[in-house]
Amino acid sequence: MDKLAVRGGEKIRQKPWNFNAVIGDKEEQSVREVLESGILSGFIAKAGDNFLGGKFLKKFESQVRDYFKIENVVAVNSATAGLHMALGACGIGPGDEVIVTPYTMSATATAIIMQNAIPVFADIEDNFFCLDPKSIEEKITARTKAIMVVHLFGHPARMNEIMAIAKKNNLFVIEDCAQAPGALYNGSYAGTIGDIGIFSLNQHKTITCGEGGFAITRKGDLAKRMQLIRNHGEVVAKDLGLDDFTNIIGYNYRMTELEAAVSLVQFQQLERLNQYRIELADYLSEKLSRFDELMVPRQASDSKHVYFVYTLRVKGDAGIKRDPLVKALQAEGIPFGAGYVKPIYLEPMYQKKTAYGNKGCPFTCSFYQGAPSYDKGICPVAERMHEKELMLSGVCRYPHSREDMDDVVRAFKKILTSNDDLIF
Ligand SMILES: *Cc1c(COP(=O)(O)O)cnc(C)c1O
């Protein structure tokens, strides 16, 4: 048997992987048009046409509206801004609790803190790594105002059950779709099922403009409030006929014309880039499912997975150790990571309950009577995935090919047939 690279043997793969944005002539042309126009951002914080941004931004929003067949789109300069804006539009504020998964990019939960509200973490289920409806129900209190759902890794959460819980308890549902643009649940796009869907266009996402994002919603009143929060709303709201000023603290979450120009061309590539990911992921899963030690990603029968991330689970009873396996893969030139993120409540901001100032706000404040636990152990499934079972990779994407996937398979084969006591 070949010596493992981690033991000093030859690597399976020398060739680098390519994780760059997929940018072509059309993006270049589109950006050139903006530069030649001399208007790099079309926004003015004043009632009137420019309150809603420039020509390219409006064109981008209209394209997104057509794709999702949804009434309202609000483009912003990041998904983090979008999540914050969405919570503000829903009226979330001091004393409120928002139920959220701990297994997500930090901003999903931080946006709740930014609105002076309290993240309450519910556990995930271990098939698709999204919020477990049963755990959500257990976390609801009289203070709960919203559920923040994340369609993690490109697979939709169990929206039917989540929407039923929300309806029963009169809660808003915000969908964080940063990793799932184009994913389907029961024939509906992720992001069109709850009250508001938020998408990211940052460098690492399926389509990108560097930094950017957008919100979609069927509800005109929420869209209007988001537009105010995006663009210094407190000085514009009255002129626009708004009576309820709750949370109309306007930020500058405006997307530039340059970002919009790139986004609108990128958006036209979304289906093709998703299809590319799906084909590579299916190919890899077919090959890797032959290894008894691994569980390849699943897709619910009512869902379309868009494989923003390719996940594998190490079977608990297979007798292999995940972390050394990941190290061995990396040594072979195959980029896998162990776990995803540390469950968010274990981060120091939650452990020390320090956010605004040094008096414990918003966790301990006169408007808030609750005391949710951020102790280790509160979300055992998320912790088990992070510590022991989950491993993931971003290799299933353009411009990688089936030959590149074969390198991944060869590395797994080399390692899993080695009987090396590092791993077994
Ligand atoms: C990337 C990401 C975000 C944040 O996106 P930005 O555009 O970088 O602010 C939020 N949530 C999830 C799940 C993400 O993957």
Short mmCIF file of C-alpha atoms and ligand atoms in Angstrom, two decimals:
data_model
loop_
_atom_site.label_atom_id
_atom_site.label_comp_id
_atom_site.label_asym_id
_atom_site.label_seq_id
_atom_site.Cartn_x
_atom_site.Cartn_y
_atom_site.Cartn_z
CA MET A 1 0.00 0.00 0.00
CA ASP A 2 1.21 3.55 -0.76
CA LYS A 3 2.52 5.43 2.21
CA LEU A 4 0.09 8.12 3.40
CA ALA A 5 1.18 11.69 2.69
CA VAL A 6 0.63 12.49 6.36
CA ARG A 7 3.33 9.84 7.07
CA GLY A 8 5.69 11.36 4.52
CA GLY A 9 4.44 9.53 1.42
CA GLU A 10 3.65 11.08 -1.94
CA LYS A 11 0.53 13.24 -2.21
CA ILE A 12 -2.39 12.07 -4.31
CA ARG A 13 -2.81 15.58 -5.70
CA GLN A 14 -0.31 18.35 -6.36
CA LYS A 15 -2.55 20.51 -8.55
CA PRO A 16 -4.13 23.50 -6.79
CA TRP A 17 -7.89 23.88 -6.47
CA ASN A 18 -9.67 26.96 -7.77
CA PHE A 19 -12.07 28.74 -5.43
CA ASN A 20 -12.12 32.07 -7.26
CA ALA A 21 -15.26 33.88 -8.35
CA VAL A 22 -16.45 32.91 -11.83
CA ILE A 23 -16.07 36.23 -13.66
CA GLY A 24 -16.20 36.80 -17.41
CA ASP A 25 -16.43 39.44 -20.14
CA LYS A 26 -20.03 40.31 -19.35
CA GLU A 27 -19.21 41.38 -15.79
CA GLU A 28 -16.32 43.43 -17.15
CA GLN A 29 -18.56 45.11 -19.72
CA SER A 30 -21.24 45.81 -17.11
CA VAL A 31 -18.74 47.40 -14.69
CA ARG A 32 -17.25 49.45 -17.54
CA GLU A 33 -20.70 50.91 -18.25
CA VAL A 34 -20.99 52.04 -14.63
CA LEU A 35 -17.51 53.57 -14.63
CA GLU A 36 -18.20 55.42 -17.88
CA SER A 37 -21.49 56.74 -16.51
CA GLY A 38 -19.72 58.49 -13.64
CA ILE A 39 -22.40 57.34 -11.17
CA LEU A 40 -20.90 54.75 -8.87
CA SER A 41 -23.81 54.82 -6.44
CA GLY A 42 -27.30 56.04 -7.26
CA PHE A 43 -28.56 56.54 -3.70
CA ILE A 44 -29.67 59.77 -2.05
CA ALA A 45 -31.27 59.77 1.44
CA LYS A 46 -34.23 61.90 0.42
CA ALA A 47 -37.75 61.15 -0.76
CA GLY A 48 -37.72 60.84 -4.54
CA ASP A 49 -36.44 58.58 -7.26
CA ASN A 50 -32.91 58.23 -5.87
CA PHE A 51 -34.15 57.08 -2.49
CA LEU A 52 -34.35 53.60 -4.00
CA GLY A 53 -30.93 53.64 -5.65
CA GLY A 54 -29.49 53.80 -9.14
CA LYS A 55 -30.21 52.31 -12.54
CA PHE A 56 -28.10 49.15 -12.22
CA LEU A 57 -29.39 48.44 -8.74
CA LYS A 58 -32.99 48.72 -9.89
CA LYS A 59 -32.26 46.48 -12.85
CA PHE A 60 -30.67 43.91 -10.55
CA GLU A 61 -33.63 44.00 -8.16
CA SER A 62 -36.06 43.58 -11.04
CA GLN A 63 -34.15 40.55 -12.29
CA VAL A 64 -34.27 38.96 -8.82
CA ARG A 65 -38.02 39.68 -8.64
CA ASP A 66 -38.56 37.84 -11.93
CA TYR A 67 -36.49 34.84 -10.89
CA PHE A 68 -38.23 34.31 -7.56
CA LYS A 69 -41.61 35.51 -8.89
CA ILE A 70 -41.84 37.70 -5.80
CA GLU A 71 -43.15 41.23 -5.38
CA ASN A 72 -40.32 42.94 -3.49
CA VAL A 73 -36.52 42.87 -3.58
CA VAL A 74 -34.22 45.09 -1.51
CA ALA A 75 -30.54 44.90 -2.47
CA VAL A 76 -27.99 45.70 0.24
CA ASN A 77 -24.24 45.71 0.80
CA SER A 78 -24.07 42.39 2.69
CA ALA A 79 -26.29 39.59 3.94
CA THR A 80 -25.34 40.63 7.47
CA ALA A 81 -26.89 44.04 6.74
CA GLY A 82 -29.86 42.23 5.19
CA LEU A 83 -30.46 40.09 8.28
CA HIS A 84 -30.26 43.11 10.54
CA MET A 85 -32.58 45.10 8.28
CA ALA A 86 -35.08 42.23 8.15
CA LEU A 87 -35.25 41.94 11.95
CA GLY A 88 -35.71 45.69 12.23
CA ALA A 89 -38.52 45.67 9.65
CA CYS A 90 -40.30 42.93 11.62
CA GLY A 91 -40.30 45.17 14.69
CA ILE A 92 -37.87 43.07 16.73
CA GLY A 93 -36.28 45.03 19.58
CA PRO A 94 -35.17 45.11 23.24
CA GLY A 95 -36.69 42.34 25.35
CA ASP A 96 -37.55 40.13 22.38
CA GLU A 97 -36.20 36.66 21.77
CA VAL A 98 -35.43 35.22 18.35
CA ILE A 99 -34.92 31.48 17.93
CA VAL A 100 -31.91 30.64 15.79
CA THR A 101 -29.63 27.74 14.95
CA PRO A 102 -26.17 27.73 16.56
CA TYR A 103 -24.75 25.95 13.51
CA THR A 104 -24.43 28.84 11.07
CA MET A 105 -22.17 31.69 10.10
CA SER A 106 -21.90 34.02 13.12
CA ALA A 107 -23.82 36.91 11.50
CA THR A 108 -27.14 35.06 11.60
CA ALA A 109 -27.15 35.35 15.38
CA THR A 110 -25.18 38.60 15.64
CA ALA A 111 -27.89 40.38 13.62
CA ILE A 112 -30.29 39.61 16.50
CA ILE A 113 -27.91 41.23 19.01
CA MET A 114 -27.54 44.20 16.63
CA GLN A 115 -31.28 44.71 17.07
CA ASN A 116 -30.86 44.60 20.88
CA ALA A 117 -32.77 41.32 20.99
CA ILE A 118 -31.73 37.95 22.40
CA PRO A 119 -30.69 34.90 20.37
CA VAL A 120 -32.16 31.69 21.78
CA PHE A 121 -30.45 28.68 20.27
CA ALA A 122 -32.45 25.63 19.20
CA ASP A 123 -30.76 22.42 18.10
CA ILE A 124 -30.38 21.06 14.56
CA GLU A 125 -31.34 17.65 13.18
CA ASP A 126 -28.58 15.40 11.89
CA ASN A 127 -29.85 14.67 8.38
CA PHE A 128 -29.67 18.15 6.87
CA PHE A 129 -28.06 20.13 9.73
CA CYS A 130 -30.88 22.71 9.84
CA LEU A 131 -33.15 23.69 12.76
CA ASP A 132 -35.08 20.81 14.33
CA PRO A 133 -38.76 21.84 14.59
CA LYS A 134 -39.11 19.92 17.86
CA SER A 135 -36.28 21.84 19.45
CA ILE A 136 -37.76 25.15 18.23
CA GLU A 137 -41.01 24.36 20.02
CA GLU A 138 -39.17 23.66 23.25
CA LYS A 139 -37.47 27.06 23.14
CA ILE A 140 -40.55 29.22 22.62
CA THR A 141 -41.40 31.59 25.48
CA ALA A 142 -43.82 34.51 25.87
CA ARG A 143 -40.97 36.73 24.62
CA THR A 144 -40.32 34.87 21.35
CA LYS A 145 -41.02 37.08 18.32
CA ALA A 146 -39.33 35.36 15.39
CA ILE A 147 -37.54 32.30 14.08
CA MET A 148 -34.38 32.77 12.05
CA VAL A 149 -34.06 29.74 9.79
CA VAL A 150 -30.83 28.90 7.94
CA HIS A 151 -30.88 26.67 4.86
CA LEU A 152 -27.42 25.39 5.66
CA PHE A 153 -24.96 24.09 3.07
CA GLY A 154 -27.62 24.53 0.33
CA HIS A 155 -30.34 22.26 1.73
CA PRO A 156 -33.68 23.73 2.86
CA ALA A 157 -34.84 23.44 6.46
CA ARG A 158 -38.15 21.68 7.23
CA MET A 159 -40.27 24.70 6.39
CA ASN A 160 -43.75 23.13 6.59
CA GLU A 161 -43.31 22.27 10.24
CA ILE A 162 -41.50 25.51 11.01
CA MET A 163 -44.20 27.63 9.35
CA ALA A 164 -46.89 25.74 11.30
CA ILE A 165 -45.08 26.48 14.58
CA ALA A 166 -44.70 30.14 13.57
CA LYS A 167 -48.37 30.45 12.70
CA LYS A 168 -49.49 28.83 15.94
CA ASN A 169 -47.30 31.16 18.01
CA ASN A 170 -47.65 34.27 15.87
CA LEU A 171 -43.94 34.51 15.01
CA PHE A 172 -42.11 36.04 12.07
CA VAL A 173 -39.94 33.71 10.02
CA ILE A 174 -36.77 35.06 8.44
CA GLU A 175 -34.93 32.70 6.10
CA ASP A 176 -31.15 33.04 5.87
CA CYS A 177 -30.56 31.78 2.32
CA ALA A 178 -26.92 32.89 2.04
CA GLN A 179 -25.93 29.31 1.24
CA ALA A 180 -29.04 28.25 -0.66
CA PRO A 181 -29.85 30.53 -3.61
CA GLY A 182 -32.04 28.49 -5.95
CA ALA A 183 -32.71 25.65 -3.48
CA LEU A 184 -36.28 24.35 -3.58
CA TYR A 185 -38.65 23.16 -0.89
CA ASN A 186 -41.92 21.61 -2.03
CA GLY A 187 -41.54 23.42 -5.35
CA SER A 188 -40.97 26.84 -3.73
CA TYR A 189 -37.67 28.67 -3.67
CA ALA A 190 -35.96 28.89 -0.29
CA GLY A 191 -36.51 32.46 0.82
CA THR A 192 -40.08 32.74 -0.53
CA ILE A 193 -41.74 30.69 2.23
CA GLY A 194 -41.22 32.76 5.38
CA ASP A 195 -41.78 36.51 5.78
CA ILE A 196 -38.39 37.58 4.41
CA GLY A 197 -35.54 35.73 2.68
CA ILE A 198 -31.94 37.01 2.85
CA PHE A 199 -29.19 36.18 0.35
CA SER A 200 -25.45 36.90 0.28
CA LEU A 201 -23.25 37.97 -2.62
CA ASN A 202 -19.95 37.88 -0.75
CA GLN A 203 -16.77 36.54 -2.33
CA HIS A 204 -17.32 32.98 -1.13
CA LYS A 205 -20.91 32.49 -2.17
CA THR A 206 -22.24 30.75 -5.30
CA ILE A 207 -22.65 34.08 -7.07
CA THR A 208 -20.80 37.18 -5.90
CA CYS A 209 -20.09 40.86 -6.37
CA GLY A 210 -17.35 40.92 -3.71
CA GLU A 211 -19.59 42.08 -0.86
CA GLY A 212 -23.35 42.35 -1.23
CA GLY A 213 -26.73 40.78 -0.56
CA PHE A 214 -30.46 41.18 -0.98
CA ALA A 215 -33.77 40.59 0.74
CA ILE A 216 -36.95 39.24 -0.84
CA THR A 217 -40.48 39.43 0.53
CA ARG A 218 -44.10 39.21 -0.58
CA LYS A 219 -45.08 41.81 2.00
CA GLY A 220 -45.05 45.39 0.76
CA ASP A 221 -45.03 46.91 4.24
CA LEU A 222 -41.92 44.93 5.24
CA ALA A 223 -40.21 45.91 1.98
CA LYS A 224 -40.93 49.59 2.57
CA ARG A 225 -39.52 49.42 6.10
CA MET A 226 -36.43 47.60 4.83
CA GLN A 227 -35.88 50.31 2.20
CA LEU A 228 -35.96 52.91 4.99
CA ILE A 229 -33.55 50.97 7.19
CA ARG A 230 -31.24 50.56 4.17
CA ASN A 231 -31.03 54.28 3.49
CA HIS A 232 -31.05 56.65 6.51
CA GLY A 233 -34.79 56.18 6.99
CA GLU A 234 -35.25 58.42 10.02
CA VAL A 235 -34.89 61.53 7.86
CA VAL A 236 -37.09 60.22 5.05
CA ALA A 237 -39.88 58.24 6.73
CA LYS A 238 -42.19 61.17 7.35
CA ASP A 239 -41.92 62.42 3.76
CA LEU A 240 -42.81 58.92 2.61
CA GLY A 241 -45.97 58.94 4.71
CA LEU A 242 -44.87 56.49 7.39
CA ASP A 243 -46.67 56.65 10.77
CA ASP A 244 -44.93 53.88 12.66
CA PHE A 245 -41.31 54.83 13.30
CA THR A 246 -40.45 51.66 15.24
CA ASN A 247 -36.93 50.60 14.29
CA ILE A 248 -36.67 53.13 11.49
CA ILE A 249 -33.10 53.85 12.41
CA GLY A 250 -31.66 54.17 8.97
CA TYR A 251 -28.23 52.71 8.35
CA ASN A 252 -26.18 52.91 5.22
CA TYR A 253 -26.76 49.45 3.80
CA ARG A 254 -26.79 50.71 0.21
CA MET A 255 -25.38 48.68 -2.64
CA THR A 256 -23.22 50.56 -5.13
CA GLU A 257 -23.83 50.60 -8.88
CA LEU A 258 -20.55 48.71 -9.35
CA GLU A 259 -21.73 45.87 -7.12
CA ALA A 260 -25.14 45.89 -8.79
CA ALA A 261 -23.55 45.78 -12.24
CA VAL A 262 -21.59 42.65 -11.29
CA SER A 263 -24.53 41.11 -9.41
CA LEU A 264 -26.92 41.35 -12.30
CA VAL A 265 -24.59 39.46 -14.63
CA GLN A 266 -23.68 36.97 -11.89
CA PHE A 267 -27.33 36.31 -11.24
CA GLN A 268 -27.77 35.09 -14.80
CA GLN A 269 -25.22 32.38 -14.00
CA LEU A 270 -26.95 31.13 -10.86
CA GLU A 271 -28.80 28.17 -12.36
CA ARG A 272 -25.79 27.03 -14.36
CA LEU A 273 -23.41 27.26 -11.39
CA ASN A 274 -25.89 25.43 -9.16
CA GLN A 275 -26.32 22.69 -11.75
CA TYR A 276 -22.56 22.35 -11.94
CA ARG A 277 -22.36 21.87 -8.16
CA ILE A 278 -25.20 19.36 -8.15
CA GLU A 279 -23.64 17.23 -10.87
CA LEU A 280 -20.24 17.09 -9.17
CA ALA A 281 -21.81 16.40 -5.76
CA ASP A 282 -23.93 13.57 -7.18
CA TYR A 283 -20.89 12.09 -8.88
CA LEU A 284 -18.80 12.29 -5.71
CA SER A 285 -21.60 10.86 -3.56
CA GLU A 286 -22.04 7.90 -5.87
CA LYS A 287 -18.34 7.04 -5.50
CA LEU A 288 -17.99 7.81 -1.79
CA SER A 289 -21.14 5.93 -0.78
CA ARG A 290 -19.14 2.74 -1.32
CA PHE A 291 -17.15 3.44 1.83
CA ASP A 292 -18.96 2.03 4.86
CA GLU A 293 -17.30 4.55 7.18
CA LEU A 294 -18.92 7.58 5.49
CA MET A 295 -22.42 9.01 5.13
CA VAL A 296 -22.78 11.04 1.96
CA PRO A 297 -25.08 14.11 1.95
CA ARG A 298 -28.79 13.42 1.81
CA GLN A 299 -31.51 15.24 -0.04
CA ALA A 300 -35.08 15.21 1.28
CA SER A 301 -37.61 13.96 -1.27
CA ASP A 302 -39.42 17.32 -1.18
CA SER A 303 -36.22 19.38 -1.56
CA LYS A 304 -33.58 20.43 -4.06
CA HIS A 305 -30.09 20.66 -2.55
CA VAL A 306 -27.76 23.16 -4.25
CA TYR A 307 -24.57 21.92 -2.53
CA PHE A 308 -23.00 25.20 -1.48
CA VAL A 309 -20.96 22.90 0.75
CA TYR A 310 -20.37 19.18 0.26
CA THR A 311 -20.78 17.39 3.59
CA LEU A 312 -19.77 13.96 4.83
CA ARG A 313 -20.53 12.39 8.16
CA VAL A 314 -18.22 9.89 9.77
CA LYS A 315 -20.33 7.03 11.11
CA GLY A 316 -20.07 6.88 14.86
CA ASP A 317 -19.68 3.10 14.97
CA ALA A 318 -17.24 2.74 12.05
CA GLY A 319 -14.21 3.06 14.30
CA ILE A 320 -12.50 5.89 12.44
CA LYS A 321 -11.42 9.19 13.87
CA ARG A 322 -12.57 12.24 11.95
CA ASP A 323 -9.89 14.77 12.80
CA PRO A 324 -6.93 12.58 11.81
CA LEU A 325 -8.86 11.56 8.67
CA VAL A 326 -9.26 15.23 7.72
CA LYS A 327 -5.57 15.88 8.41
CA ALA A 328 -4.63 12.92 6.25
CA LEU A 329 -6.88 14.19 3.43
CA GLN A 330 -5.35 17.64 3.62
CA ALA A 331 -1.89 16.09 3.44
CA GLU A 332 -2.97 14.29 0.24
CA GLY A 333 -3.92 17.69 -1.25
CA ILE A 334 -7.67 17.30 -0.73
CA PRO A 335 -9.27 20.32 0.99
CA PHE A 336 -11.69 19.08 3.64
CA GLY A 337 -12.36 20.74 6.99
CA ALA A 338 -13.36 19.14 10.30
CA GLY A 339 -16.76 20.30 11.57
CA TYR A 340 -18.20 23.58 10.36
CA VAL A 341 -18.25 26.32 13.00
CA LYS A 342 -18.14 26.01 16.76
CA PRO A 343 -21.79 26.21 17.91
CA ILE A 344 -22.18 29.98 18.16
CA TYR A 345 -23.20 30.14 21.83
CA LEU A 346 -19.73 28.90 22.75
CA GLU A 347 -18.15 32.09 21.37
CA PRO A 348 -16.92 34.60 23.98
CA MET A 349 -19.61 37.22 23.27
CA TYR A 350 -22.22 34.73 24.53
CA GLN A 351 -20.10 33.09 27.20
CA LYS A 352 -19.21 36.47 28.70
CA LYS A 353 -22.52 38.11 27.78
CA THR A 354 -20.71 41.19 26.62
CA ALA A 355 -22.03 43.07 23.60
CA TYR A 356 -23.00 46.74 24.06
CA GLY A 357 -20.89 48.62 26.57
CA ASN A 358 -19.78 46.77 29.68
CA LYS A 359 -23.06 46.40 31.54
CA GLY A 360 -24.20 43.17 29.96
CA CYS A 361 -26.61 44.70 27.41
CA PRO A 362 -28.66 43.37 25.80
CA PHE A 363 -28.38 40.05 27.71
CA THR A 364 -29.03 41.58 31.11
CA CYS A 365 -31.01 44.78 30.85
CA SER A 366 -34.10 46.23 32.49
CA PHE A 367 -36.21 45.44 29.40
CA TYR A 368 -35.31 41.77 29.43
CA GLN A 369 -36.44 39.26 32.02
CA GLY A 370 -35.32 36.02 30.36
CA ALA A 371 -32.07 34.15 30.89
CA PRO A 372 -31.45 31.66 28.08
CA SER A 373 -28.61 29.23 28.60
CA TYR A 374 -25.51 29.43 26.45
CA ASP A 375 -23.89 26.53 28.30
CA LYS A 376 -22.08 23.73 26.58
CA GLY A 377 -24.53 20.89 26.04
CA ILE A 378 -27.63 22.94 25.15
CA CYS A 379 -27.60 21.79 21.49
CA PRO A 380 -26.15 18.27 21.62
CA VAL A 381 -26.65 17.46 17.93
CA ALA A 382 -24.84 20.59 16.75
CA GLU A 383 -22.03 19.86 19.20
CA ARG A 384 -21.74 16.24 18.07
CA MET A 385 -21.60 17.28 14.39
CA HIS A 386 -18.97 19.87 15.16
CA GLU A 387 -16.81 17.80 17.46
CA LYS A 388 -17.03 14.34 15.96
CA GLU A 389 -19.03 13.61 12.85
CA LEU A 390 -19.17 16.30 10.20
CA MET A 391 -16.52 17.08 7.61
CA LEU A 392 -16.92 19.32 4.62
CA SER A 393 -15.45 20.67 1.45
CA GLY A 394 -16.12 23.30 -1.20
CA VAL A 395 -14.61 21.32 -4.09
CA CYS A 396 -17.94 20.61 -5.82
CA ARG A 397 -18.01 23.79 -7.88
CA TYR A 398 -16.94 25.32 -11.16
CA PRO A 399 -14.30 24.97 -12.63
CA HIS A 400 -13.59 21.59 -11.06
CA SER A 401 -14.30 18.46 -13.04
CA ARG A 402 -15.09 14.79 -12.56
CA GLU A 403 -11.35 14.11 -12.82
CA ASP A 404 -10.83 16.38 -9.82
CA MET A 405 -13.54 14.45 -7.94
CA ASP A 406 -11.66 11.26 -8.81
CA ASP A 407 -8.65 12.66 -6.91
CA VAL A 408 -10.90 13.07 -3.88
CA VAL A 409 -12.10 9.48 -4.20
CA ARG A 410 -8.57 8.14 -4.64
CA ALA A 411 -7.44 9.95 -1.50
CA PHE A 412 -10.32 8.49 0.54
CA LYS A 413 -9.55 5.05 -0.84
CA LYS A 414 -5.85 5.34 -0.01
CA ILE A 415 -6.54 6.48 3.53
CA LEU A 416 -9.50 4.23 4.35
CA THR A 417 -7.76 1.09 3.10
CA SER A 418 -4.48 1.92 4.87
CA ASN A 419 -5.45 0.50 8.27
CA ASP A 420 -3.18 3.20 9.65
CA ASP A 421 -3.66 3.48 13.40
CA LEU A 422 -3.71 7.27 13.11
CA ILE A 423 -7.20 6.98 11.73
CA PHE A 424 -8.49 3.63 13.00
C1 LIG B 1 -22.12 34.15 4.27
C2 LIG B 1 -23.21 34.03 5.24
C3 LIG B 1 -23.79 35.14 5.88
C4 LIG B 1 -23.20 36.52 5.79
O1 LIG B 1 -23.09 37.01 4.51
P1 LIG B 1 -22.36 38.41 4.24
O2 LIG B 1 -22.87 38.81 2.89
O3 LIG B 1 -20.89 38.12 4.23
O4 LIG B 1 -22.73 39.36 5.29
C5 LIG B 1 -24.87 34.94 6.69
N1 LIG B 1 -25.39 33.72 6.88
C6 LIG B 1 -24.87 32.63 6.31
C7 LIG B 1 -25.51 31.30 6.55
C8 LIG B 1 -23.76 32.74 5.48
O5 LIG B 1 -23.24 31.64 4.92
#
